[in-house]
Structure formats: structure tokens, C-alpha cells
Coordinates of C-alpha atoms and ligand atoms in Angstrom, one line a residue:
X1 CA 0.0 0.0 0.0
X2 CA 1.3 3.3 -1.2
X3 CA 2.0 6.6 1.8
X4 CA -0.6 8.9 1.8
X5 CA 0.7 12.2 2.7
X6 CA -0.1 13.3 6.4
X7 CA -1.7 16.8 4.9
X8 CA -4.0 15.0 2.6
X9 CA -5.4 12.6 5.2
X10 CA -6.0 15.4 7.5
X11 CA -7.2 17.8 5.0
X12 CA -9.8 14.9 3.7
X13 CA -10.2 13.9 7.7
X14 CA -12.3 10.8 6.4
X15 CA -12.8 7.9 8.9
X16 CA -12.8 3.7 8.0
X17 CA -10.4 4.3 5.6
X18 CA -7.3 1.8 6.1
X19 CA -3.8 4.0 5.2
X20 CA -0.4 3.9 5.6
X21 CA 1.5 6.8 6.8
X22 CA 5.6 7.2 7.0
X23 CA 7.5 9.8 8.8
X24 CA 9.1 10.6 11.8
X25 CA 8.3 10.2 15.7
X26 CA 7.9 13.8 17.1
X27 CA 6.3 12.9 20.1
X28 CA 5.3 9.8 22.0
X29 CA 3.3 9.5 25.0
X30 CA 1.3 7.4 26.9
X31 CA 0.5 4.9 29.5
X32 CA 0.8 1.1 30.3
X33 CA -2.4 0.1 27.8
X34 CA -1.9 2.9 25.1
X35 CA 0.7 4.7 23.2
X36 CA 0.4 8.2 21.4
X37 CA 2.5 8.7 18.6
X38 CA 2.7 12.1 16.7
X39 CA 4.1 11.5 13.3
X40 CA 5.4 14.2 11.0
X41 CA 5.9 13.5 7.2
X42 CA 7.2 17.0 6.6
X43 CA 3.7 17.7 4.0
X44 CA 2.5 19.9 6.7
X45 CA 3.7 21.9 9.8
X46 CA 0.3 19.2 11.5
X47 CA 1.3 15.7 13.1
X48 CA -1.2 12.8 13.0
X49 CA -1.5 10.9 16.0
X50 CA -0.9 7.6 16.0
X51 CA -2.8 5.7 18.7
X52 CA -1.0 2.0 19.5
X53 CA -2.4 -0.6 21.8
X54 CA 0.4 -1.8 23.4
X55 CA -0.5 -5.5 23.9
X56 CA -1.0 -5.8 20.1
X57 CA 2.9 -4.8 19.2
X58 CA 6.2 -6.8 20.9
X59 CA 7.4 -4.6 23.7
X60 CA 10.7 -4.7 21.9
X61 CA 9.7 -2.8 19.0
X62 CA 7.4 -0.4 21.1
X63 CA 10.6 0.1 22.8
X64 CA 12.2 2.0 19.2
X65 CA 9.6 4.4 19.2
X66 CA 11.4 7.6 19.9
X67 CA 11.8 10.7 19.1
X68 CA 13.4 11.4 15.7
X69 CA 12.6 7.3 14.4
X70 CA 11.5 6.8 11.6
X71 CA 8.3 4.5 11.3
X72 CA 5.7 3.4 8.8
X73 CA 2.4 2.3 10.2
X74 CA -1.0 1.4 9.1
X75 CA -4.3 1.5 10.4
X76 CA -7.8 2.9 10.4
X77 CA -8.9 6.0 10.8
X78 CA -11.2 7.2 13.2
X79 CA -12.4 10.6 14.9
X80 CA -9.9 11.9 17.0
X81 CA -11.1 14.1 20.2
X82 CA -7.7 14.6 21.9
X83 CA -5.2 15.1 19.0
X84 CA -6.0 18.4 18.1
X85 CA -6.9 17.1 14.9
X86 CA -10.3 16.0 13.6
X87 CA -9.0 12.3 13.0
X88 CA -6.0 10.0 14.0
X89 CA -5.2 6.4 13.3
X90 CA -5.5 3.3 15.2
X91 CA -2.1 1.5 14.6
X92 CA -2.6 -2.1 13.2
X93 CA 0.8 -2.8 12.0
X94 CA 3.6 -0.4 13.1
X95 CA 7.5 -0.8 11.5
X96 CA 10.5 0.6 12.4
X97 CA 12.3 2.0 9.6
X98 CA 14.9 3.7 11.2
X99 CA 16.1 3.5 14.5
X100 CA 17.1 6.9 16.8
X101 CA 19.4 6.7 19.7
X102 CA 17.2 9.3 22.6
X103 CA 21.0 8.6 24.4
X104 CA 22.5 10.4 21.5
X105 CA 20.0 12.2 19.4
X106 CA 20.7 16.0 19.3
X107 CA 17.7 17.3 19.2
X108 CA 15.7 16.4 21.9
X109 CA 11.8 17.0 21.8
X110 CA 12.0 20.5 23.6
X111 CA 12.4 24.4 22.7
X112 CA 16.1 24.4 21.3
X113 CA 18.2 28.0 20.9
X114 CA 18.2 29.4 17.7
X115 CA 22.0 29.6 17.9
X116 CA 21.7 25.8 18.7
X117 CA 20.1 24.5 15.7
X118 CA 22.1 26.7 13.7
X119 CA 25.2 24.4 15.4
X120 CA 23.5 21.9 14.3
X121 CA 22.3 22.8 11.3
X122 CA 22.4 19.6 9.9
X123 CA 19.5 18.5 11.7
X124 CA 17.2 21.6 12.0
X125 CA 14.8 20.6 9.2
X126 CA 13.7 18.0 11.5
X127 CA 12.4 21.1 13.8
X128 CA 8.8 22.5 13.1
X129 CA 10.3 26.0 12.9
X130 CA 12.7 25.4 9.9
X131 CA 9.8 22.6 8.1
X132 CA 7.5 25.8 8.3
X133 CA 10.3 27.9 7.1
X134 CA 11.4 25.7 4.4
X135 CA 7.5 25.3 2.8
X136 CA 7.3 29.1 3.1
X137 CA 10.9 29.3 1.2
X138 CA 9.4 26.8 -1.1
X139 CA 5.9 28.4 -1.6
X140 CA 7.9 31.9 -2.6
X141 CA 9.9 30.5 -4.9
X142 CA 7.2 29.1 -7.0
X143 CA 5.3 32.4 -6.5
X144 CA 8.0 34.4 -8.0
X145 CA 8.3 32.0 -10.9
X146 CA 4.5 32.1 -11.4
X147 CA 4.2 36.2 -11.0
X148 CA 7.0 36.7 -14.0
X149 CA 5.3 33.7 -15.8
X150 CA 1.7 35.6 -16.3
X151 CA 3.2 39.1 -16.7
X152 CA 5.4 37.5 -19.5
X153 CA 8.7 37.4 -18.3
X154 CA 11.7 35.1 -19.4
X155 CA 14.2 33.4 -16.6
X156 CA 17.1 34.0 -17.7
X157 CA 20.3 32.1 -16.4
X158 CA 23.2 34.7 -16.0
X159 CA 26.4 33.5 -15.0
X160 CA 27.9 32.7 -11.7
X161 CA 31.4 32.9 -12.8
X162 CA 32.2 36.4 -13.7
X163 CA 35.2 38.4 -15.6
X164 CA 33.6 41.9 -14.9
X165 CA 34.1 43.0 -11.3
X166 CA 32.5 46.6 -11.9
X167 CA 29.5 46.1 -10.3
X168 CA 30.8 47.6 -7.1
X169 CA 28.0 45.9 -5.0
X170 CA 30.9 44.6 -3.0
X171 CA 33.5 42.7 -2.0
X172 CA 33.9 39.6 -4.3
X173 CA 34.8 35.8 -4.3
X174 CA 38.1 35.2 -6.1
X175 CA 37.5 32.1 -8.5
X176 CA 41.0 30.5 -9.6
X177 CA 42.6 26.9 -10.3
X178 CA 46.0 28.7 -9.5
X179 CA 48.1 26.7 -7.0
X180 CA 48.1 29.1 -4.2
X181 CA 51.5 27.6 -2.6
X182 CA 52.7 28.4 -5.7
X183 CA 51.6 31.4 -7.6
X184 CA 52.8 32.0 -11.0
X185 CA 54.2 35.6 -11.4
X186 CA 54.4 37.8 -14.6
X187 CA 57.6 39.9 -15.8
X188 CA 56.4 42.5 -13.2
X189 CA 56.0 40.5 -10.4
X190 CA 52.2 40.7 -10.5
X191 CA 49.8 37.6 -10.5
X192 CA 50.0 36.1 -14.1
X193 CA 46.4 35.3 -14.6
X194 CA 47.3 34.2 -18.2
X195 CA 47.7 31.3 -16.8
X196 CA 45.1 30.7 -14.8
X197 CA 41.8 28.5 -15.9
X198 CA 39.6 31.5 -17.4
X199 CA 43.2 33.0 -18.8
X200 CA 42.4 35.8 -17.1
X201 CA 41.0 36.7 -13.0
X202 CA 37.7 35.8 -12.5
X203 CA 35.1 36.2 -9.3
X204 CA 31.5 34.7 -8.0
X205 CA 29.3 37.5 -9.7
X206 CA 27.2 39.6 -7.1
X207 CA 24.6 40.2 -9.1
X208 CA 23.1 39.2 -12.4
X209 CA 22.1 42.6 -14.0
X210 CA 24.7 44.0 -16.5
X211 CA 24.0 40.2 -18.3
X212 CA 20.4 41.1 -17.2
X213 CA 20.4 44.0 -18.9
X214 CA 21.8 42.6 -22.5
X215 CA 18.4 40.0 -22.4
X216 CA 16.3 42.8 -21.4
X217 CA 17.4 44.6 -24.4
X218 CA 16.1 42.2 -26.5
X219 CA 13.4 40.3 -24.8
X220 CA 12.1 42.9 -23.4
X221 CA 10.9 41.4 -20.1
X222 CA 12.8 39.5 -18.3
X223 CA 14.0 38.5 -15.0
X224 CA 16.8 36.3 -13.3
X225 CA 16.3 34.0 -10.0
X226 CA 20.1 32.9 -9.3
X227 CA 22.7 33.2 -6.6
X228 CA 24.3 35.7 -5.5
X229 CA 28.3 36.1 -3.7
X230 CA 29.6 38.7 -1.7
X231 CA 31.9 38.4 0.7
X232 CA 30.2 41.0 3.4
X233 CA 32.9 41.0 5.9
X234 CA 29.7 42.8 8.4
X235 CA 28.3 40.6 10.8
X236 CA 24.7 41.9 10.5
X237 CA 21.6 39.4 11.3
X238 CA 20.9 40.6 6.9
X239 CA 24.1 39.8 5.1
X240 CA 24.7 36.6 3.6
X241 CA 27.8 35.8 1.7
X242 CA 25.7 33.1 -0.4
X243 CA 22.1 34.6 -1.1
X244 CA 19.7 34.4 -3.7
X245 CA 18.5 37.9 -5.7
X246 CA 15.3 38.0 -7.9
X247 CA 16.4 40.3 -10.7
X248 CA 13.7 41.6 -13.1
X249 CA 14.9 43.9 -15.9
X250 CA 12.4 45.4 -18.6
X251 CA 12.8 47.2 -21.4
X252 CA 10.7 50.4 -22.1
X253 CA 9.6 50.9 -18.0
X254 CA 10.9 54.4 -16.2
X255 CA 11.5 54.6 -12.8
X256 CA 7.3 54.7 -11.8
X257 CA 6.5 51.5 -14.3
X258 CA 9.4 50.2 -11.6
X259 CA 7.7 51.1 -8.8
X260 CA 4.7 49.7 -9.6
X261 CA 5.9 46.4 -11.0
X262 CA 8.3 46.2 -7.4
X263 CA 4.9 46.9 -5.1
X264 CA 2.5 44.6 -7.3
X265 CA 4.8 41.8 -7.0
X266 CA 5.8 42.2 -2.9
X267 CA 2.2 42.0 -2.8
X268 CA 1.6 39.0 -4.9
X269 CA 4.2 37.5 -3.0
X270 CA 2.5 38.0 0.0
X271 CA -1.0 37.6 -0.8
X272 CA 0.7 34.0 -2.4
X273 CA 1.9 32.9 1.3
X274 CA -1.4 33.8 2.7
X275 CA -3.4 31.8 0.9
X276 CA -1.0 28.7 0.3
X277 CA 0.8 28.5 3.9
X278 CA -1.4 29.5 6.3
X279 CA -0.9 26.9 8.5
X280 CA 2.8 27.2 8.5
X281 CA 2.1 31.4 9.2
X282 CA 0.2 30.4 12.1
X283 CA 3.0 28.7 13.3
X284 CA 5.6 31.1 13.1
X285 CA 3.7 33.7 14.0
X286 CA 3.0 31.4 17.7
X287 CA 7.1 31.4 17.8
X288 CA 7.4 35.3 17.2
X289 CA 4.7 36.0 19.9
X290 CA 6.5 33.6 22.2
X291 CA 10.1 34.7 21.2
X292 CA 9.0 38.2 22.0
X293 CA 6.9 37.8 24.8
X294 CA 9.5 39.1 27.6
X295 CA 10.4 42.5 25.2
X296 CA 8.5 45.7 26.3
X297 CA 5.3 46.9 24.6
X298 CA 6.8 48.8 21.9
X299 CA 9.3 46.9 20.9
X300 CA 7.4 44.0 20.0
X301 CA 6.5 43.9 16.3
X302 CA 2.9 43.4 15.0
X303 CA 1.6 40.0 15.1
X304 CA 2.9 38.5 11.8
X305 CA -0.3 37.8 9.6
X306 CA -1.7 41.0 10.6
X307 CA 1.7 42.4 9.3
X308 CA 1.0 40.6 6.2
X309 CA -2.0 41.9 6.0
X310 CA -1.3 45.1 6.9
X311 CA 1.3 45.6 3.8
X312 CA -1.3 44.3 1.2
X313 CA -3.9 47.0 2.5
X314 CA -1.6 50.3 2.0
X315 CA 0.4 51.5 -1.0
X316 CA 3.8 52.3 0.0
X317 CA 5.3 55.7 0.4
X318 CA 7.2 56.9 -2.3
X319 CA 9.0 59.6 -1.3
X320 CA 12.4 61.6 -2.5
X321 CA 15.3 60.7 -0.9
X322 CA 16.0 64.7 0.2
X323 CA 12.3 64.1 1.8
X324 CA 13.9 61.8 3.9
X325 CA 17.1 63.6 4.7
X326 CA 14.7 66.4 6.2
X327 CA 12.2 64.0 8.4
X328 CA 15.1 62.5 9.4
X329 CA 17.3 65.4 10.1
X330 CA 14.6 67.2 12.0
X331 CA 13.7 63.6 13.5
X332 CA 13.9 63.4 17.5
X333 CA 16.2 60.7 17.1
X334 CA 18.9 62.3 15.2
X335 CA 18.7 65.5 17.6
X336 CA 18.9 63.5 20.8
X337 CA 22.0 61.3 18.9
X338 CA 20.0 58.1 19.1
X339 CA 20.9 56.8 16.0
X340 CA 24.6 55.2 15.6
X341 CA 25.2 57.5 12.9
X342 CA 24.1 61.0 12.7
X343 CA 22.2 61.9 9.5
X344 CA 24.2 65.4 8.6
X345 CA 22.3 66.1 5.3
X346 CA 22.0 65.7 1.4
X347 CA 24.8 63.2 0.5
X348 CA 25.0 60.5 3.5
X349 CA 24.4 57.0 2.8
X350 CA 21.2 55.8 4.7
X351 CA 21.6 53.6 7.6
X352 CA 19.4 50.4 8.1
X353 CA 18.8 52.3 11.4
X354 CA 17.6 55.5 9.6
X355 CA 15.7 53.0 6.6
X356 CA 13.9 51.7 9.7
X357 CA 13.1 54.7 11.8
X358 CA 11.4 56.1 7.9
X359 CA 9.5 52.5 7.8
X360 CA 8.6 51.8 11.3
X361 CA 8.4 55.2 13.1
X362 CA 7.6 57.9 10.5
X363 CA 5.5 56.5 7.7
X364 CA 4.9 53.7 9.5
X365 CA 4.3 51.6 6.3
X366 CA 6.5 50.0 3.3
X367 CA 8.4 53.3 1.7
X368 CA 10.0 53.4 -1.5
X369 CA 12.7 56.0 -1.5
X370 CA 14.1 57.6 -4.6
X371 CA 16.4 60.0 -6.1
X372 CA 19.3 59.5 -4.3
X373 CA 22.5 61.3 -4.5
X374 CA 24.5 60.1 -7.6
X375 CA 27.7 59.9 -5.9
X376 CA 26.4 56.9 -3.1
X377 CA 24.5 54.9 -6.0
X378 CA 26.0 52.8 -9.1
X379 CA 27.4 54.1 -12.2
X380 CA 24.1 52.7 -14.3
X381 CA 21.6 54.3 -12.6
X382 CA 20.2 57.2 -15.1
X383 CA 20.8 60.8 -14.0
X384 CA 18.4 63.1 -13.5
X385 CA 17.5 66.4 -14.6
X386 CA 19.3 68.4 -11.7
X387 CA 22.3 66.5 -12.6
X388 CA 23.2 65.4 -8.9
X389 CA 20.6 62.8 -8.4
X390 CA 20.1 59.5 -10.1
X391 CA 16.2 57.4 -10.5
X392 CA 17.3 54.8 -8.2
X393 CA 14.7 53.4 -6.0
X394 CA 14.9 51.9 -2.9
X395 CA 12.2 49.7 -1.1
X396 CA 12.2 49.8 2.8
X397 CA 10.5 47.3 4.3
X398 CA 9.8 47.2 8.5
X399 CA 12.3 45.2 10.5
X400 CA 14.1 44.8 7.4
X401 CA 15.4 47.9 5.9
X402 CA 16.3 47.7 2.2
X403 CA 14.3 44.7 0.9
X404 CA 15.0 46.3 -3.1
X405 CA 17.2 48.1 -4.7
X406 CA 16.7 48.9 -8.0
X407 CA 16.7 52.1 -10.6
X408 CA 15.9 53.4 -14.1
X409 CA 19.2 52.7 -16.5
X410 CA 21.1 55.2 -18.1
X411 CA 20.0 54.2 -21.4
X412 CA 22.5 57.4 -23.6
X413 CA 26.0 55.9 -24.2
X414 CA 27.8 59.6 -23.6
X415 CA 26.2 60.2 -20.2
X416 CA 27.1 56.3 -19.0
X417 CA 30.3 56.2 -19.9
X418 CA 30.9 60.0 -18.4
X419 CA 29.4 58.4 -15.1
X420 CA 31.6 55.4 -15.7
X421 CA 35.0 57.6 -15.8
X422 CA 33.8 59.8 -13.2
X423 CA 33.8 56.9 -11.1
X424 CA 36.7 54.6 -12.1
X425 CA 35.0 51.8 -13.7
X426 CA 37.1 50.2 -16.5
X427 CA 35.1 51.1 -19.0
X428 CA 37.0 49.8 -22.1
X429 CA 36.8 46.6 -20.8
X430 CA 32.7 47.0 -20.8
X431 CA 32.5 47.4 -24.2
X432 CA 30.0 43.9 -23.8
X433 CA 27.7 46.0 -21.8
X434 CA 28.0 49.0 -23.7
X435 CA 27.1 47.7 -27.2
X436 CA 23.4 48.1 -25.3
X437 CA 23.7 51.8 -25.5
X438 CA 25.1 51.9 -28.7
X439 CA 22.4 49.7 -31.0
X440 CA 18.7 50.1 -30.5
X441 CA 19.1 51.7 -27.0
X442 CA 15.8 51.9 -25.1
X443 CA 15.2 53.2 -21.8
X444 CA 14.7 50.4 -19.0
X445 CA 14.7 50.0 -15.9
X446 CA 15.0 47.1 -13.0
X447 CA 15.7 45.4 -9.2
X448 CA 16.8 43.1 -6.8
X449 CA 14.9 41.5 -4.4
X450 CA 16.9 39.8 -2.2
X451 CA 15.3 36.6 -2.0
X452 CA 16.1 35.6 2.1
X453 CA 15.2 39.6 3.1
X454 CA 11.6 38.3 1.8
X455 CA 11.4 35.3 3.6
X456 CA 12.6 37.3 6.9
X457 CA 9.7 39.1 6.3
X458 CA 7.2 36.4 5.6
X459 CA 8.1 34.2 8.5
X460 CA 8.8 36.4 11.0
X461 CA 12.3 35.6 11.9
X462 CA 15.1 37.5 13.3
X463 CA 18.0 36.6 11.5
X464 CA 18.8 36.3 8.0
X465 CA 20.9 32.3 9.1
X466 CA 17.5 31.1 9.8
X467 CA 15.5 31.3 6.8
X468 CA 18.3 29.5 4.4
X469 CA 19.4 26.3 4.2
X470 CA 22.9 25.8 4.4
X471 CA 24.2 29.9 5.8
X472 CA 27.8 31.2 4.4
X473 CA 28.6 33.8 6.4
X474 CA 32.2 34.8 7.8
X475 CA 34.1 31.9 9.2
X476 CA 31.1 29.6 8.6
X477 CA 30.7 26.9 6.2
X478 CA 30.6 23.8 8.0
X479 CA 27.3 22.5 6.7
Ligands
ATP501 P1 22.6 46.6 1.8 O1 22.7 48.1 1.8 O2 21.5 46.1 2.7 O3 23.8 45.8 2.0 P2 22.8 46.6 -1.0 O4 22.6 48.1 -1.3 O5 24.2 46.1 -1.0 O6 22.0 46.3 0.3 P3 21.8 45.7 -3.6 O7 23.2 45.7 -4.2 O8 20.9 46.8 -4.1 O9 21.9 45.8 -2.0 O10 21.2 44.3 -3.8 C1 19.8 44.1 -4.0 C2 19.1 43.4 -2.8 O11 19.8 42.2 -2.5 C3 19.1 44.2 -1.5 O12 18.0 45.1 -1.5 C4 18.9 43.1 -0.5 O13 17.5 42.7 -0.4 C5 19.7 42.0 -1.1 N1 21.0 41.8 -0.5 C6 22.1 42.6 -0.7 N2 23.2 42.1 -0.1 C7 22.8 41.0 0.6 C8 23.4 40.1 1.4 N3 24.7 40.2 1.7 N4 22.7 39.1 1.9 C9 21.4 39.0 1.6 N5 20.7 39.8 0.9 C10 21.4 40.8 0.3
MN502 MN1 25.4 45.7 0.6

């Protein structure tokens, strides 16, 4: 007899029906006559019970029901009143698939710190936290897919391995076959990357937009869902050195066809988790409350599927980036030197502090800021008008900061390579990117979303380790 999933049983909740069910021990309880068993399959955040009388099964094999084992049982089904669910399943045959040692087992079936699991990160998808987190992650990855899909987007695959290092998002991965004990020097003493594998240095890229960009100029819409390296040497709970970035680029949008596109998809992404993990939302939202239950009033966050809700009911802020300079400058905070770095005026490089006192105290909704300064944004972004500021966009999302960045292109060849030279960027050596601006230029415009600053959002959590796999961050890449 084939499994049937553990979320399909209890979503039918018939009764009678014989079934077989295979997953792991969660729980087990009991007394001398009966034995509970809650059994997860990982199809839902929901464990069936499993309800064994003892004198029917050897005492030897009741004995390998643990915490952690792995079983596969059959039974009935029958109308559960104590299991929290509407049915549960009277054991008839119960086997042992795979044995796990309560004397040695890590994770034992209690409340374990995050920074514990995250030690043992091996073994934290057997937790309900990171199961929930993991269907969520799961859930928004197919979302995003399914947004670009019936809007007409292409995925495009844009290359980890990189030549360019211009981007100047950050620090970069270094990508070599070179014997390191023994590195071949040229004439002047310098690394000859000749002879290294690419013939020339090469890095992880940190983002996927320049090759974005080349698509976009031809297909119009298109977006890439890929990841991302940069070796952040901060230690902040939203820095990854492996993440994964959403990159939508289109051809013929400004910098308000941007805007839209970035709110109507947050949205969609949103709206998406609401109505396919609800149960999982629940969940998480259970752990926030309990997580934050000793912090005072006011610095508890809003319970996390009203938060959801309450993002899908307002349109964001879109303000000007000076706008901001001046709430913030004239902002209690600043004058009382509460923030960790004093906002001076036009020019400074925004803070996730200051990003979040905009979000969370001020507008107290998502903002998108734009206009910033040209000299703290990217060569690309297209200039404006007044000739100091450029039609980037930022979107600030609460307890997050930045969630996107993302701007109109400089679409004229003259003005992008003057910005390129003003800034140092090798521009001969860009001539690949730069073919865009010289044949059948158009203006266009696009972002990043990075992918785990979502999922922070969705499920609640603290810290960006928590909502990925397998975490690189500095000094860490055990698992
Ligand atoms: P920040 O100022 O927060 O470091 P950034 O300006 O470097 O962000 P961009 O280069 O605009 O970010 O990248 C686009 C998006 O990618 C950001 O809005 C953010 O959501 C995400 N992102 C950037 N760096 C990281 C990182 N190290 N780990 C996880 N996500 C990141
Ligand atoms: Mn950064």
C-alpha cells in the first residue's frame, strides 16, 4: 500500500479508511495500555496521531519508538477528540524504519536555541520552525516563478562565474585553479592570470544585471532568479555571503513602471503565502509571539499575519530621498543622537537604522525612496535632470530595511560612460555592456529583491541564518 501524505489525510479527515503513513516520531506519549505517537511527514507543519495498543505490538519494538525514528504504520482512521486534529489512526501494524538513539540524538523533543540548531544545522529541518520555514521558502519560490510567468517574463540564467568585477555591490569571491602555494608571477612581479583556468581573474558574480540587462534589451521582459556572492565582511543578522536575488529587468519601464511592477509583486508575494501557507504562518507567528513575549510593549513587532495583512492593504510611500534627509534630520532621534550614525544632510548613505526609523516610526508603512544622491548609487543608474541625483529606488521594508534596490538605466551611451570615468570603472573593458547603448538603445529599468530579506519578512524571523538552508557567512561553512 502506497504513503498517503499526512496533509492530505488530514485535509480529507475521512474515517474507516485503512492508510499507511511514514515519517518521523515527534512525540510519543502514553501509558501502560496505550501509546500516542505524533508523526510528521514534513507535508504539513500538523502531526497525525498515532494511537498503539500496546499488547498488540512486541514490547521490543514499542521500545524504538522515539523521538526522531523513523516508522511506517497502518491502520484505520477514526475521529480523534484529543489530538488536536479532527482524525487519528488506530495503529494495526507499526515498523520501524529507522532506529534513533534518545541517548544520542541532538535534538531532543524540547524548545532548542536558535543559535543551537544553527550548530547543528544539519538537523534543524527536523524542527517544526525550519519545516515551516522551508515550505514558506518553497511556496515563494514558485510564486515568483508564477508572478514573472503571467506578466510574460523570461528566466534568464546569467552567469555565476564572472570576468567583470565593476559592479561595485561589494566585496567579491576570487574564483581560480592557481596553485596558491605556488603562484605564477608575470615579468612585473604581478599575478599572471594568463595562466590561470579562465586565462584571465575571474570572481562569483554579485549580481546578475549588466548580463540582465543585455536579455532585457532584446526580450524585453525578463528576469533572473540565481545566486548571488559577496563576501560581506559585516556581521549583521541581513548579510549573507551566499544569497539568492530576484532580478527583473524590462525594457521600455521608467523609474514609476518600476515602482509599480516592485509593489505589485511584494504584494503578490504576500497575498501568495497567505493563501498557500497558512498553517505554517500560524505557526511562526505562535514562535514570534512567544520569542518576543518578555520585550516591552513597543518593541514588540505586530503579530505576523496581521503584518502581512497590513502591507497588502496600503500603497507604499514613495518619497524623495532629500524628503527623507529632512524627516530624518529634524527627527527626534537624530537631535537627541540616538541613532549610531548622525544623519548630517544631502549626501550621507542611509543607515538600516535610519531606513527603519522612515519605515517603522515615520510613515509607518513600506516606503519606496528615490532620487538618491549620484555619488552613493551605481554608475548605471540614469541621471536626473538636476544633474546630482540618479532614478534609483529603494524599497524599505519594517524590520528589514532595504528589501529592493533597483533604478531606471542610463539608457545614452555619452552620459554612462561619463558616469563610468567619473567613477573609475574600467570602461574599455565593458564594451560587452556597452554595445546596449550603442544599438537600438531603449530606456529600461529594473531590481533586486533579495530573495532571504523576503522570507525574513514572511516568516517572521530575526536573522537572515535562519531562513536559508545551508548559511555562508564569515568563518562559517561547515554544513
Ligand atoms: P545593503 O545596503 O542592505 O547591503 P545593497 O545596497 O548592497 O544592500 P543591492 O546591491 O541593491 O543591495 O542588492 C539588492 C538586494 O539584495 C538588496 O535590496 C537586498 O535585499 C539583497 N542583499 C544585498 N546584499 C545582501 C546580502 N549580503 N545578503 C542577503 N541579501 C542581500
Ligand atoms: Mn550591501
Amino acid at each position: 500500500m502506497r504513503r498517503t501524505k499526512i496533509s492530505e489525510l488530514l485535509k480529507a479527515a475521512e474515517t474507516e479508511k485503512e492508510v499507511v503513513v511514514q515519517g518521523w516520531v515527534r512525540t510519543r506519549r502514553g501509558n501502560k495500555q496505550v501509546s500516542f505517537i505524533a508523526l510528521n511527514d514534513g507535508s504539513t507543519i500538523n502531526n497525525i496521531q498515532i494511537v498503539a495498543d500496546n499488547d498488540k505490538f512486541d514490547e521490543a519494538l514499542l521500545k524504538r519508538i522515539t523521538a526522531g525514528a523513523a516508522l511506517s504504520v497502518g491502520g484505520r482512521t477514526v475521529a480523534s477528540i484529543g489530538s488536536g486534529q479532527a482524525i487519528e489512526i488506530q495503529a494495526t501494524s507499526i515498523e520501524v524504519l529507522g532506529d534513533c538513539d534518545p541517548e544520542k540524538y541532538p535534538l531532543q523533543p524540547k524548545k532548542h536555541s536558535l543559535e543551537f540548531l544553527r550548530e547543528n544545522a544539519h538537523l534543524r529541518f527536523r524542527t517544526n520552525m525550519f519545516g515551516a520555514i522551508m515550505r514558506v521558502r518553497h511556496n515563494m519560490i514558485f510564486a515568483v516563478h508564477k508572478f514573472f510567468n503571467e506578466r510574460g517574463f523570461y528566466n534568464i540564467h546569467t552567469p555565476l562565474i564572472t570576468a567583470s568585477d565593476c559592479e561595485g555591490a561589494g566585496e567579491m569571491f576570487r574564483v581560480t585553479t592557481l596553485d596558491l602555494e605556488n603562484v605564477p608571477r608575470n615579468e612585473e612581479g604581478k599575478v599572471d592570470y594568463a595562466q590561470d583556468f579562465f586565462g584571465r581573474s575571474t570572481n562569483l558574480t554579485v549580481s546578475g544585471q549588466l548580463e540582465g540587462e543585455l536579455a532585457a534589451t532584446a526580450l524585453a521582459n525578463i528576469y533572473t532568479f540565481g545566486p548571488t556572492f559577496r563576501a560581506e565582511n559585516s556581521n549583521t543578522s541581513r548579510h549573507l555571503a551566499e544569497f539568492w536575488m530576484i532580478e527583473p529587468e524590462m525594457a521600455f519601464f521608467d523609474l514609476q513602471d518600476n515602482m509599480d511592477l516592485a509593489e505589485e509583486f511584494l504584494k503578490y508575494l504576500i497575498r501568495y503565502a497567505l493563501d498557500n501557507c497558512m498553517d505554517d504562518l500560524k505557526f511562526l507567528s505562535a514562535r514570534q509571539q512567544e520569542e518576543e513575549k518578555n520585550k516591552k510593549a513597543e518593541e514588540r513587532g505586530m503579530e505576523l499575519i496581521e503584518k502581512l495583512q497590513f502591507v497588502l492593504a496600503n500603497d507604499f510611500a514613495r518619497v524623495k530621498y532629500s524628503e527623507a534627509i529632512d524627516i530624518l534630520m529634524n527627527s527626534k532621534a537624530n537631535k537627541k543622537g540616538q541613532f549610531k550614525y548622525e544623519v548630517t544632510g544631502f549626501g550621507v548613505d542611509l543607515q538600516s537604522e535610519h531606513e527603519r526609523y522612515l519605515v517603522e516610526k515615520h510613515f509607518k508603512k513600506p516606503v519606496i525612496l528615490i532620487d538618491y544622491p549620484k555619488e552613493i548609487k551605481a554608475f548605471y543608474m540614469k541621471l536626473n535632470d538636476d544633474n546630482r541625483t540618479v532614478r534609483a529606488m529603494d524599497v524599505l521594508f519594517p524590520g528589514i530595511g532595504e528589501i529592493i534596490g533597483g533604478s531606471q538605466r542610463e539608457e545614452n551611451y555619452e552620459k554612462l560612460v561619463g558616469r563610468m570615468k567619473e567613477m573609475g570603472v574600467p570602461y574599455e573593458e565593458m564594451s560587452w555592456y556597452l554595445d546596449t547603448r550603442r544599438f537600438g538603445s531603449v530606456p529600461h529599468s529594473g531590481f533586486g529583491l533579495g530573495f532571504e530579506r523576503l522570507i525574513l519578512f514572511v516568516t517572521g524571523m530575526g536573522n537572515i541564518r535562519d531562513v536559508i538552508p545551508f548559511p555562508r557567512t564569515p568563518k562559517n561553512a561547515e554544513f
